[in-house]
Amino acid sequence: MKTLNDFDFLGKTVLLRSDLNSDVVNGRVLLSMRIKESVKTIKELKKKGAKVIILAHQGRKGKDDYVSLEQHVKYLCKYTKVKFVKDIIGDRAREEIGKMKNGEAILLENVRFLEEEFKPGKNDLVKFFMGIVDIYVNDAFSVCHRRQTSIVSFPKYFPSCMGRILEREVNALKKIQVKNCLYILGGAKPEENIILLGKNKVLACGLFGQLCLISKGKNLGAQNDYLKSELYLAKKLRKRLKNVTLPKDFAVLKDAKRYELDLSEFPSKYEIFDIGEKTIALFENEIKKAKAIYMKGPAGFCAEKKFCKGTFAILRAIAKSSAFSLIGGGHLSDAMEASKISRQGFSHISLSGGALLRFIAGERLPGLDALR
Ligand code: 3PG
């Protein structure tokens, strides 16, 4: 696959697919590692004299984090100047692109606001950029498992290459050791984890751990209500939990403080925000024995400091171990940064959740196939 080194970008119009997808709390987008890292490729392209049109997504339709990219651009601008254009393939976008000079960058609106994004092929999204774009750059490894227009269709019509994030992630894939790997599966997207259940030992945490318990018949009370839209997964999980270690206790929010409850104290009227100390100890012990470790997603709600305890403890244990270690996911890479644990303790820290997980499960990634 080609890299940024393979093109002369001076005066070229570049369509850059970045992944800026970040945590959104009460409508506010939080600054993420994905945003910070994406800046590097944007800066490099600007420096090389390209006109950079950035395309990215935020959230999924129907979810609270499905918002405009207006706030993202403010973060990008902390590091390099980028103009936000509240349009994707309309007259406004065409006009702004037409005005761009070498070394300038614009960010278009959330590409998932367009239906065409979900119907790959030579659709209106692709046609709009024909005659405008010279080179397509994919820097969104974390979306390469999606058969979406901005990932799989552009490479068919434009000379294409990897951005720096994608290049780094692809190089890391070559070194991944998955044999006898201990999987620590958490995070906020539990449906993705199912494909990894089977032979390998799994430590379940995050929403995934809770769903595993529910699938075994445990009633978690208020948390069952919170997980309403994910309960269909509990059924799917039922017969697949042979090698899965489940949480023994949880931290809840009581009187605005962290409060730990043993599993036997559930159902509870309190929602769950982290794993508890007994679970942490159990997981630390498993981590000590592992030769290779893959952790996906945090163990708790890391946007709040008091609920980072489980995730930070697991990360510290992994950093201490001499095992090959792979850390993946947008939320987890943010937690990793917040923990201040040295990156040296990990073999690779990926910005990708689902795409990396699918790679580990042995699936092909359509985004990489398209670039090839
Ligand atoms: C991610 O957060 O893993 C990527 O941005 C992809 O998002 P998606 O799972 O909504 O496609």
mmCIF file of C-alpha atoms and ligand atoms in Angstrom:
data_model
loop_
_atom_site.group_PDB
_atom_site.id
_atom_site.type_symbol
_atom_site.label_atom_id
_atom_site.label_comp_id
_atom_site.label_asym_id
_atom_site.label_seq_id
_atom_site.Cartn_x
_atom_site.Cartn_y
_atom_site.Cartn_z
ATOM 1 C CA MET A 1 0.000 0.000 0.000
ATOM 2 C CA LYS A 2 1.226 3.490 -0.830
ATOM 3 C CA THR A 3 2.083 6.052 1.824
ATOM 4 C CA LEU A 4 2.373 9.844 1.932
ATOM 5 C CA ASN A 5 5.970 9.387 0.743
ATOM 6 C CA ASP A 6 4.765 8.161 -2.644
ATOM 7 C CA PHE A 7 3.131 11.395 -3.869
ATOM 8 C CA ASP A 8 4.071 14.987 -4.575
ATOM 9 C CA PHE A 9 1.312 16.938 -2.841
ATOM 10 C CA LEU A 10 2.268 20.444 -3.919
ATOM 11 C CA GLY A 11 -0.834 22.172 -5.308
ATOM 12 C CA LYS A 12 -2.860 18.937 -5.149
ATOM 13 C CA THR A 13 -6.375 18.729 -3.742
ATOM 14 C CA VAL A 14 -6.413 15.914 -1.203
ATOM 15 C CA LEU A 15 -9.472 14.204 0.228
ATOM 16 C CA LEU A 16 -8.413 13.025 3.668
ATOM 17 C CA ARG A 17 -10.609 10.517 5.537
ATOM 18 C CA SER A 18 -9.782 10.937 9.212
ATOM 19 C CA ASP A 19 -11.387 9.342 12.260
ATOM 20 C CA LEU A 20 -12.257 12.127 14.696
ATOM 21 C CA ASN A 21 -14.996 10.076 16.406
ATOM 22 C CA SER A 22 -14.785 11.028 20.093
ATOM 23 C CA ASP A 23 -16.635 10.766 23.354
ATOM 24 C CA VAL A 24 -19.627 13.078 23.731
ATOM 25 C CA VAL A 25 -20.811 13.906 27.261
ATOM 26 C CA ASN A 26 -24.014 15.953 27.617
ATOM 27 C CA GLY A 27 -23.644 17.189 24.040
ATOM 28 C CA ARG A 28 -20.034 18.263 24.556
ATOM 29 C CA VAL A 29 -17.370 16.579 22.423
ATOM 30 C CA LEU A 30 -14.273 15.665 24.457
ATOM 31 C CA LEU A 31 -10.790 16.151 23.065
ATOM 32 C CA SER A 32 -9.505 12.711 22.113
ATOM 33 C CA MET A 33 -6.300 11.000 21.044
ATOM 34 C CA ARG A 34 -7.945 10.437 17.662
ATOM 35 C CA ILE A 35 -8.260 14.195 17.161
ATOM 36 C CA LYS A 36 -4.734 14.893 18.447
ATOM 37 C CA GLU A 37 -3.145 12.164 16.315
ATOM 38 C CA SER A 38 -5.111 13.107 13.182
ATOM 39 C CA VAL A 39 -3.499 16.541 13.362
ATOM 40 C CA LYS A 40 -0.127 15.035 12.418
ATOM 41 C CA THR A 41 -1.275 13.893 8.972
ATOM 42 C CA ILE A 42 -3.204 17.138 8.381
ATOM 43 C CA LYS A 43 -0.127 19.209 9.260
ATOM 44 C CA GLU A 44 2.137 17.139 7.048
ATOM 45 C CA LEU A 45 -0.181 17.503 4.052
ATOM 46 C CA LYS A 46 -0.538 21.249 4.616
ATOM 47 C CA LYS A 47 3.217 21.608 4.906
ATOM 48 C CA LYS A 48 3.647 19.768 1.626
ATOM 49 C CA GLY A 49 1.440 22.372 -0.073
ATOM 50 C CA ALA A 50 -1.767 20.351 -0.470
ATOM 51 C CA LYS A 51 -5.314 21.712 -0.271
ATOM 52 C CA VAL A 52 -6.743 19.375 2.328
ATOM 53 C CA ILE A 53 -10.443 18.498 2.441
ATOM 54 C CA ILE A 54 -11.105 16.475 5.605
ATOM 55 C CA LEU A 55 -13.994 14.047 5.763
ATOM 56 C CA ALA A 56 -14.904 12.376 9.068
ATOM 57 C CA HIS A 57 -17.829 11.000 11.064
ATOM 58 C CA GLN A 58 -19.129 11.310 14.602
ATOM 59 C CA GLY A 59 -21.382 8.733 16.270
ATOM 60 C CA ARG A 60 -24.186 6.697 14.829
ATOM 61 C CA LYS A 61 -27.681 7.823 13.833
ATOM 62 C CA GLY A 62 -30.071 7.578 16.773
ATOM 63 C CA LYS A 63 -27.312 7.740 19.414
ATOM 64 C CA ASP A 64 -26.500 10.709 21.682
ATOM 65 C CA ASP A 65 -23.035 11.080 20.154
ATOM 66 C CA TYR A 66 -24.403 11.624 16.624
ATOM 67 C CA VAL A 67 -23.518 15.302 16.377
ATOM 68 C CA SER A 68 -22.001 17.881 14.030
ATOM 69 C CA LEU A 69 -18.223 18.211 13.635
ATOM 70 C CA GLU A 70 -18.415 21.888 14.613
ATOM 71 C CA GLN A 71 -16.795 21.236 18.004
ATOM 72 C CA HIS A 72 -14.053 19.006 16.570
ATOM 73 C CA VAL A 73 -12.692 21.802 14.458
ATOM 74 C CA LYS A 74 -12.113 23.943 17.537
ATOM 75 C CA TYR A 75 -9.871 21.210 18.908
ATOM 76 C CA LEU A 76 -8.055 20.777 15.580
ATOM 77 C CA CYS A 77 -7.434 24.525 15.511
ATOM 78 C CA LYS A 78 -5.513 24.295 18.793
ATOM 79 C CA TYR A 79 -2.800 22.588 16.751
ATOM 80 C CA THR A 80 -3.272 23.706 13.146
ATOM 81 C CA LYS A 81 -5.650 26.007 11.288
ATOM 82 C CA VAL A 82 -8.662 24.206 9.810
ATOM 83 C CA LYS A 83 -11.864 25.861 8.606
ATOM 84 C CA PHE A 84 -15.219 24.204 9.294
ATOM 85 C CA VAL A 85 -17.708 24.050 6.418
ATOM 86 C CA LYS A 86 -21.190 23.047 7.480
ATOM 87 C CA ASP A 87 -21.891 21.165 4.285
ATOM 88 C CA ILE A 88 -20.639 18.026 2.535
ATOM 89 C CA ILE A 89 -21.621 17.895 -1.120
ATOM 90 C CA GLY A 90 -23.673 21.058 -1.555
ATOM 91 C CA ASP A 91 -23.001 24.485 -3.125
ATOM 92 C CA ARG A 92 -21.423 25.797 0.078
ATOM 93 C CA ALA A 93 -18.811 23.009 0.081
ATOM 94 C CA ARG A 94 -18.113 23.494 -3.634
ATOM 95 C CA GLU A 95 -17.627 27.223 -3.152
ATOM 96 C CA GLU A 96 -15.301 26.838 -0.133
ATOM 97 C CA ILE A 97 -13.211 24.166 -1.865
ATOM 98 C CA GLY A 98 -12.924 26.451 -4.909
ATOM 99 C CA LYS A 99 -11.475 29.217 -2.727
ATOM 100 C CA MET A 100 -8.802 27.054 -1.068
ATOM 101 C CA LYS A 101 -5.110 27.893 -1.439
ATOM 102 C CA ASN A 102 -2.129 25.549 -1.156
ATOM 103 C CA GLY A 103 -1.431 24.627 2.469
ATOM 104 C CA GLU A 104 -5.012 25.214 3.656
ATOM 105 C CA ALA A 105 -7.405 22.713 5.211
ATOM 106 C CA ILE A 106 -11.162 22.517 5.630
ATOM 107 C CA LEU A 107 -13.280 20.064 7.603
ATOM 108 C CA LEU A 108 -16.624 19.145 6.074
ATOM 109 C CA GLU A 109 -19.716 18.177 8.109
ATOM 110 C CA ASN A 110 -20.277 14.682 9.629
ATOM 111 C CA VAL A 111 -20.248 12.387 6.592
ATOM 112 C CA ARG A 112 -22.742 10.054 8.293
ATOM 113 C CA PHE A 113 -25.377 12.780 7.892
ATOM 114 C CA LEU A 114 -25.468 11.644 4.234
ATOM 115 C CA GLU A 115 -27.337 8.472 3.245
ATOM 116 C CA GLU A 116 -24.802 7.994 0.436
ATOM 117 C CA GLU A 117 -22.133 7.156 3.007
ATOM 118 C CA PHE A 118 -23.963 3.901 3.708
ATOM 119 C CA LYS A 119 -24.506 2.973 0.051
ATOM 120 C CA PRO A 120 -20.986 2.557 -1.320
ATOM 121 C CA GLY A 121 -20.478 2.796 -5.071
ATOM 122 C CA LYS A 122 -20.355 5.594 -7.629
ATOM 123 C CA ASN A 123 -22.977 7.620 -5.766
ATOM 124 C CA ASP A 124 -23.448 11.402 -5.377
ATOM 125 C CA LEU A 125 -20.781 11.582 -2.664
ATOM 126 C CA VAL A 126 -18.173 10.096 -5.002
ATOM 127 C CA LYS A 127 -19.403 12.032 -8.048
ATOM 128 C CA PHE A 128 -19.175 15.347 -6.160
ATOM 129 C CA PHE A 129 -15.438 14.929 -5.631
ATOM 130 C CA MET A 130 -14.693 13.768 -9.196
ATOM 131 C CA GLY A 131 -12.957 16.588 -11.021
ATOM 132 C CA ILE A 132 -12.102 18.208 -7.666
ATOM 133 C CA VAL A 133 -9.867 15.686 -5.880
ATOM 134 C CA ASP A 134 -6.410 14.580 -7.026
ATOM 135 C CA ILE A 135 -5.468 12.147 -4.248
ATOM 136 C CA TYR A 136 -7.444 10.269 -1.586
ATOM 137 C CA VAL A 137 -5.733 9.605 1.750
ATOM 138 C CA ASN A 138 -7.210 7.140 4.253
ATOM 139 C CA ASP A 139 -6.049 7.854 7.791
ATOM 140 C CA ALA A 140 -8.977 6.121 9.494
ATOM 141 C CA PHE A 141 -7.815 2.599 10.313
ATOM 142 C CA SER A 142 -10.521 2.450 12.978
ATOM 143 C CA VAL A 143 -13.219 2.627 10.298
ATOM 144 C CA CYS A 144 -11.584 0.186 7.861
ATOM 145 C CA HIS A 145 -13.976 -2.589 8.938
ATOM 146 C CA ARG A 146 -16.902 -0.566 7.560
ATOM 147 C CA ARG A 147 -18.041 -0.961 3.951
ATOM 148 C CA GLN A 148 -18.864 2.736 3.717
ATOM 149 C CA THR A 149 -18.378 5.114 0.796
ATOM 150 C CA SER A 150 -15.660 7.265 2.355
ATOM 151 C CA ILE A 151 -13.674 4.108 3.134
ATOM 152 C CA VAL A 152 -14.184 1.696 0.244
ATOM 153 C CA SER A 153 -15.420 3.717 -2.742
ATOM 154 C CA PHE A 154 -12.963 6.609 -3.079
ATOM 155 C CA PRO A 155 -9.916 4.357 -3.630
ATOM 156 C CA LYS A 156 -11.638 3.006 -6.754
ATOM 157 C CA TYR A 157 -11.757 6.428 -8.386
ATOM 158 C CA PHE A 158 -8.712 8.333 -7.113
ATOM 159 C CA PRO A 159 -4.997 7.626 -6.684
ATOM 160 C CA SER A 160 -4.876 6.632 -3.004
ATOM 161 C CA CYS A 161 -2.567 6.081 -0.072
ATOM 162 C CA MET A 162 -2.422 5.622 3.689
ATOM 163 C CA GLY A 163 -2.111 8.534 6.097
ATOM 164 C CA ARG A 164 0.387 8.355 8.947
ATOM 165 C CA ILE A 165 -2.029 6.845 11.516
ATOM 166 C CA LEU A 166 -3.125 4.115 9.134
ATOM 167 C CA GLU A 167 0.480 3.404 8.151
ATOM 168 C CA ARG A 168 1.523 3.049 11.803
ATOM 169 C CA GLU A 169 -1.407 0.757 12.597
ATOM 170 C CA VAL A 170 -0.797 -1.453 9.554
ATOM 171 C CA ASN A 171 2.872 -1.834 10.500
ATOM 172 C CA ALA A 172 1.822 -2.861 14.016
ATOM 173 C CA LEU A 173 -0.577 -5.511 12.679
ATOM 174 C CA LYS A 174 2.393 -7.404 11.283
ATOM 175 C CA LYS A 175 3.731 -7.953 14.808
ATOM 176 C CA ILE A 176 0.533 -8.994 16.554
ATOM 177 C CA GLN A 177 0.640 -12.296 18.440
ATOM 178 C CA VAL A 178 -2.825 -13.712 18.951
ATOM 179 C CA LYS A 179 -1.979 -17.308 19.863
ATOM 180 C CA ASN A 180 -2.890 -17.988 23.534
ATOM 181 C CA CYS A 181 -3.604 -14.315 23.934
ATOM 182 C CA LEU A 182 -5.580 -13.161 26.967
ATOM 183 C CA TYR A 183 -8.467 -10.968 25.817
ATOM 184 C CA ILE A 184 -9.702 -8.214 28.131
ATOM 185 C CA LEU A 185 -12.916 -7.066 26.562
ATOM 186 C CA GLY A 186 -14.757 -3.994 27.784
ATOM 187 C CA GLY A 187 -15.902 -0.730 26.259
ATOM 188 C CA ALA A 188 -19.193 0.691 25.125
ATOM 189 C CA LYS A 189 -19.743 -1.395 21.973
ATOM 190 C CA PRO A 190 -20.415 -4.881 23.406
ATOM 191 C CA GLU A 191 -21.790 -6.367 20.178
ATOM 192 C CA GLU A 192 -18.344 -6.345 18.595
ATOM 193 C CA ASN A 193 -16.756 -8.512 21.279
ATOM 194 C CA ILE A 194 -18.822 -11.609 20.549
ATOM 195 C CA ILE A 195 -16.740 -12.634 17.537
ATOM 196 C CA LEU A 196 -13.695 -13.145 19.758
ATOM 197 C CA LEU A 197 -15.358 -15.595 22.134
ATOM 198 C CA GLY A 198 -14.161 -19.167 21.744
ATOM 199 C CA LYS A 199 -10.839 -20.727 22.532
ATOM 200 C CA ASN A 200 -8.969 -17.885 24.218
ATOM 201 C CA LYS A 201 -9.362 -16.843 27.826
ATOM 202 C CA VAL A 202 -11.456 -13.669 28.218
ATOM 203 C CA LEU A 203 -11.779 -11.200 31.095
ATOM 204 C CA ALA A 204 -15.111 -9.429 30.630
ATOM 205 C CA CYS A 205 -15.664 -5.863 31.817
ATOM 206 C CA GLY A 206 -17.381 -2.640 30.699
ATOM 207 C CA LEU A 207 -20.914 -2.996 29.334
ATOM 208 C CA PHE A 208 -19.848 -6.303 27.846
ATOM 209 C CA GLY A 209 -19.090 -7.807 31.272
ATOM 210 C CA GLN A 210 -22.474 -6.707 32.551
ATOM 211 C CA LEU A 211 -24.258 -8.240 29.567
ATOM 212 C CA CYS A 212 -22.408 -11.522 30.111
ATOM 213 C CA LEU A 213 -23.739 -11.603 33.687
ATOM 214 C CA ILE A 214 -27.263 -10.803 32.520
ATOM 215 C CA SER A 215 -27.020 -13.595 29.967
ATOM 216 C CA LYS A 216 -26.300 -15.979 32.876
ATOM 217 C CA GLY A 217 -29.542 -14.846 34.501
ATOM 218 C CA LYS A 218 -28.171 -12.198 36.880
ATOM 219 C CA ASN A 219 -30.487 -9.236 37.442
ATOM 220 C CA LEU A 220 -28.413 -6.049 37.825
ATOM 221 C CA GLY A 221 -31.443 -3.844 38.548
ATOM 222 C CA ALA A 222 -31.116 -0.269 37.250
ATOM 223 C CA GLN A 223 -28.288 -1.351 34.964
ATOM 224 C CA ASN A 224 -30.609 -3.819 33.221
ATOM 225 C CA ASP A 225 -32.774 -0.809 32.275
ATOM 226 C CA TYR A 226 -29.736 1.147 31.096
ATOM 227 C CA LEU A 227 -28.766 -1.767 28.859
ATOM 228 C CA LYS A 228 -32.291 -2.172 27.455
ATOM 229 C CA SER A 229 -31.271 -1.703 23.830
ATOM 230 C CA GLU A 230 -28.398 -4.212 24.167
ATOM 231 C CA LEU A 231 -30.311 -6.983 25.973
ATOM 232 C CA TYR A 232 -30.813 -8.914 22.716
ATOM 233 C CA LEU A 233 -27.074 -9.676 22.920
ATOM 234 C CA ALA A 234 -27.482 -11.459 26.238
ATOM 235 C CA LYS A 235 -29.273 -14.286 24.415
ATOM 236 C CA LYS A 236 -26.465 -14.586 21.861
ATOM 237 C CA LEU A 237 -23.877 -14.727 24.628
ATOM 238 C CA ARG A 238 -25.506 -17.454 26.671
ATOM 239 C CA LYS A 239 -23.769 -20.441 25.113
ATOM 240 C CA ARG A 240 -20.447 -18.728 24.526
ATOM 241 C CA LEU A 241 -19.183 -17.950 28.003
ATOM 242 C CA LYS A 242 -17.094 -21.071 28.657
ATOM 243 C CA ASN A 243 -13.732 -19.285 28.829
ATOM 244 C CA VAL A 244 -15.039 -15.982 30.121
ATOM 245 C CA THR A 245 -14.185 -14.629 33.585
ATOM 246 C CA LEU A 246 -16.948 -12.345 34.838
ATOM 247 C CA PRO A 247 -16.844 -9.384 37.251
ATOM 248 C CA LYS A 248 -17.365 -10.164 40.934
ATOM 249 C CA ASP A 249 -18.238 -6.647 42.049
ATOM 250 C CA PHE A 250 -18.997 -3.203 40.668
ATOM 251 C CA ALA A 251 -18.681 0.495 41.478
ATOM 252 C CA VAL A 252 -21.873 2.549 41.393
ATOM 253 C CA LEU A 253 -22.647 6.234 41.893
ATOM 254 C CA LYS A 254 -24.193 6.808 45.340
ATOM 255 C CA ASP A 255 -24.531 10.278 46.912
ATOM 256 C CA ALA A 256 -22.256 11.634 44.148
ATOM 257 C CA LYS A 257 -19.473 9.259 45.221
ATOM 258 C CA ARG A 258 -17.962 5.998 44.039
ATOM 259 C CA TYR A 259 -19.413 3.133 46.067
ATOM 260 C CA GLU A 260 -18.622 -0.560 45.606
ATOM 261 C CA LEU A 261 -21.185 -3.353 45.692
ATOM 262 C CA ASP A 262 -20.568 -7.085 45.663
ATOM 263 C CA LEU A 263 -22.357 -8.977 42.908
ATOM 264 C CA SER A 264 -24.545 -10.615 45.603
ATOM 265 C CA GLU A 265 -25.928 -7.147 46.450
ATOM 266 C CA PHE A 266 -27.549 -6.835 43.027
ATOM 267 C CA PRO A 267 -30.210 -6.081 41.780
ATOM 268 C CA SER A 268 -29.479 -2.531 42.800
ATOM 269 C CA LYS A 269 -31.240 0.754 42.137
ATOM 270 C CA TYR A 270 -27.856 2.248 41.221
ATOM 271 C CA GLU A 271 -26.366 2.205 37.751
ATOM 272 C CA ILE A 272 -22.911 0.654 37.283
ATOM 273 C CA PHE A 273 -19.911 2.764 36.261
ATOM 274 C CA ASP A 274 -16.859 0.574 36.902
ATOM 275 C CA ILE A 275 -15.623 -2.800 38.098
ATOM 276 C CA GLY A 276 -14.853 -3.121 41.828
ATOM 277 C CA GLU A 277 -11.687 -4.019 43.764
ATOM 278 C CA LYS A 278 -12.325 -7.781 43.889
ATOM 279 C CA THR A 279 -12.631 -7.891 40.122
ATOM 280 C CA ILE A 280 -9.517 -5.760 39.747
ATOM 281 C CA ALA A 281 -7.524 -8.213 41.911
ATOM 282 C CA LEU A 282 -8.849 -11.182 39.946
ATOM 283 C CA PHE A 283 -7.936 -9.585 36.617
ATOM 284 C CA GLU A 284 -4.471 -8.500 37.835
ATOM 285 C CA ASN A 285 -3.741 -12.085 38.741
ATOM 286 C CA GLU A 286 -4.720 -13.327 35.250
ATOM 287 C CA ILE A 287 -2.636 -10.592 33.607
ATOM 288 C CA LYS A 288 0.458 -11.721 35.554
ATOM 289 C CA LYS A 289 0.155 -15.200 34.010
ATOM 290 C CA ALA A 290 -0.417 -14.078 30.402
ATOM 291 C CA LYS A 291 2.163 -14.249 27.602
ATOM 292 C CA ALA A 292 0.180 -12.020 25.236
ATOM 293 C CA ILE A 293 -2.627 -9.579 26.057
ATOM 294 C CA TYR A 294 -5.184 -7.715 23.981
ATOM 295 C CA MET A 295 -7.385 -5.190 25.764
ATOM 296 C CA LYS A 296 -10.292 -3.544 23.970
ATOM 297 C CA GLY A 297 -12.261 -0.714 25.556
ATOM 298 C CA PRO A 298 -12.164 0.547 29.148
ATOM 299 C CA ALA A 299 -13.500 -1.374 32.160
ATOM 300 C CA GLY A 300 -15.632 1.557 33.313
ATOM 301 C CA PHE A 301 -16.847 5.070 32.502
ATOM 302 C CA CYS A 302 -13.510 6.828 32.160
ATOM 303 C CA ALA A 303 -14.920 10.244 31.284
ATOM 304 C CA GLU A 304 -15.294 10.524 35.113
ATOM 305 C CA LYS A 305 -12.149 10.322 37.204
ATOM 306 C CA LYS A 306 -13.671 8.281 40.026
ATOM 307 C CA PHE A 307 -14.645 5.545 37.598
ATOM 308 C CA CYS A 308 -11.229 5.207 35.965
ATOM 309 C CA LYS A 309 -9.934 3.068 38.823
ATOM 310 C CA GLY A 310 -10.594 -0.338 37.210
ATOM 311 C CA THR A 311 -9.237 0.680 33.802
ATOM 312 C CA PHE A 312 -6.117 2.326 35.209
ATOM 313 C CA ALA A 313 -5.387 -0.682 37.457
ATOM 314 C CA ILE A 314 -5.671 -3.065 34.499
ATOM 315 C CA LEU A 315 -3.471 -0.816 32.343
ATOM 316 C CA ARG A 316 -0.856 -0.616 35.106
ATOM 317 C CA ALA A 317 -0.849 -4.406 35.451
ATOM 318 C CA ILE A 318 -0.405 -4.823 31.684
ATOM 319 C CA ALA A 319 2.396 -2.227 31.606
ATOM 320 C CA LYS A 320 4.212 -4.141 34.367
ATOM 321 C CA SER A 321 3.925 -7.521 32.665
ATOM 322 C CA SER A 322 6.476 -8.653 30.121
ATOM 323 C CA ALA A 323 3.744 -10.035 27.842
ATOM 324 C CA PHE A 324 3.211 -8.796 24.284
ATOM 325 C CA SER A 325 0.477 -6.191 24.791
ATOM 326 C CA LEU A 326 -1.977 -4.541 22.512
ATOM 327 C CA ILE A 327 -4.372 -1.814 23.648
ATOM 328 C CA GLY A 328 -7.233 -0.811 21.373
ATOM 329 C CA GLY A 329 -10.155 1.571 21.011
ATOM 330 C CA GLY A 330 -10.870 5.287 21.028
ATOM 331 C CA HIS A 331 -12.013 5.400 24.651
ATOM 332 C CA LEU A 332 -9.177 3.199 25.872
ATOM 333 C CA SER A 333 -6.475 5.207 24.118
ATOM 334 C CA ASP A 334 -7.957 8.320 25.778
ATOM 335 C CA ALA A 335 -7.950 6.553 29.165
ATOM 336 C CA MET A 336 -4.370 5.483 28.532
ATOM 337 C CA GLU A 337 -3.369 9.108 27.922
ATOM 338 C CA ALA A 338 -5.251 10.282 31.045
ATOM 339 C CA SER A 339 -3.615 7.571 33.203
ATOM 340 C CA LYS A 340 -0.141 9.020 32.538
ATOM 341 C CA ILE A 341 1.218 5.463 32.400
ATOM 342 C CA SER A 342 4.270 5.367 30.149
ATOM 343 C CA ARG A 343 3.502 4.150 26.623
ATOM 344 C CA GLN A 344 6.770 2.164 26.789
ATOM 345 C CA GLY A 345 4.977 -0.562 28.757
ATOM 346 C CA PHE A 346 2.833 -1.542 25.767
ATOM 347 C CA SER A 347 3.739 -3.204 22.478
ATOM 348 C CA HIS A 348 1.173 -1.158 20.527
ATOM 349 C CA ILE A 349 -1.540 1.349 21.410
ATOM 350 C CA SER A 350 -4.165 1.466 18.696
ATOM 351 C CA LEU A 351 -6.803 4.133 18.127
ATOM 352 C CA SER A 352 -9.025 1.432 16.757
ATOM 353 C CA GLY A 353 -11.651 -0.690 18.505
ATOM 354 C CA GLY A 354 -13.825 -2.681 16.114
ATOM 355 C CA ALA A 355 -11.437 -2.746 13.146
ATOM 356 C CA LEU A 356 -8.567 -4.123 15.213
ATOM 357 C CA LEU A 357 -10.862 -6.642 16.886
ATOM 358 C CA ARG A 358 -12.004 -7.937 13.522
ATOM 359 C CA PHE A 359 -8.425 -8.193 12.332
ATOM 360 C CA ILE A 360 -7.557 -10.230 15.428
ATOM 361 C CA ALA A 361 -10.568 -12.447 14.771
ATOM 362 C CA GLY A 362 -9.064 -13.177 11.345
ATOM 363 C CA GLU A 363 -11.502 -11.116 9.262
ATOM 364 C CA ARG A 364 -10.485 -9.030 6.255
ATOM 365 C CA LEU A 365 -10.817 -5.269 6.497
ATOM 366 C CA PRO A 366 -12.603 -3.852 3.418
ATOM 367 C CA GLY A 367 -10.917 -0.467 3.851
ATOM 368 C CA LEU A 368 -7.451 -2.010 3.547
ATOM 369 C CA ASP A 369 -8.538 -4.248 0.663
ATOM 370 C CA ALA A 370 -9.789 -1.168 -1.191
ATOM 371 C CA LEU A 371 -6.453 0.604 -0.763
ATOM 372 C CA ARG A 372 -4.579 -2.439 -2.005
HETATM 373 C C1 3PG B 1 -14.916 3.650 16.283
HETATM 374 O O1 3PG B 1 -15.281 4.431 17.175
HETATM 375 O O2 3PG B 1 -14.577 2.478 16.541
HETATM 376 C C2 3PG B 1 -14.842 4.131 14.873
HETATM 377 O O3 3PG B 1 -14.924 5.515 14.789
HETATM 378 C C3 3PG B 1 -15.917 3.478 14.036
HETATM 379 O O4 3PG B 1 -17.174 3.834 14.524
HETATM 380 P P1 3PG B 1 -18.436 2.891 14.265
HETATM 381 O O5 3PG B 1 -18.259 1.665 15.120
HETATM 382 O O6 3PG B 1 -19.623 3.709 14.668
HETATM 383 O O7 3PG B 1 -18.444 2.539 12.813
#
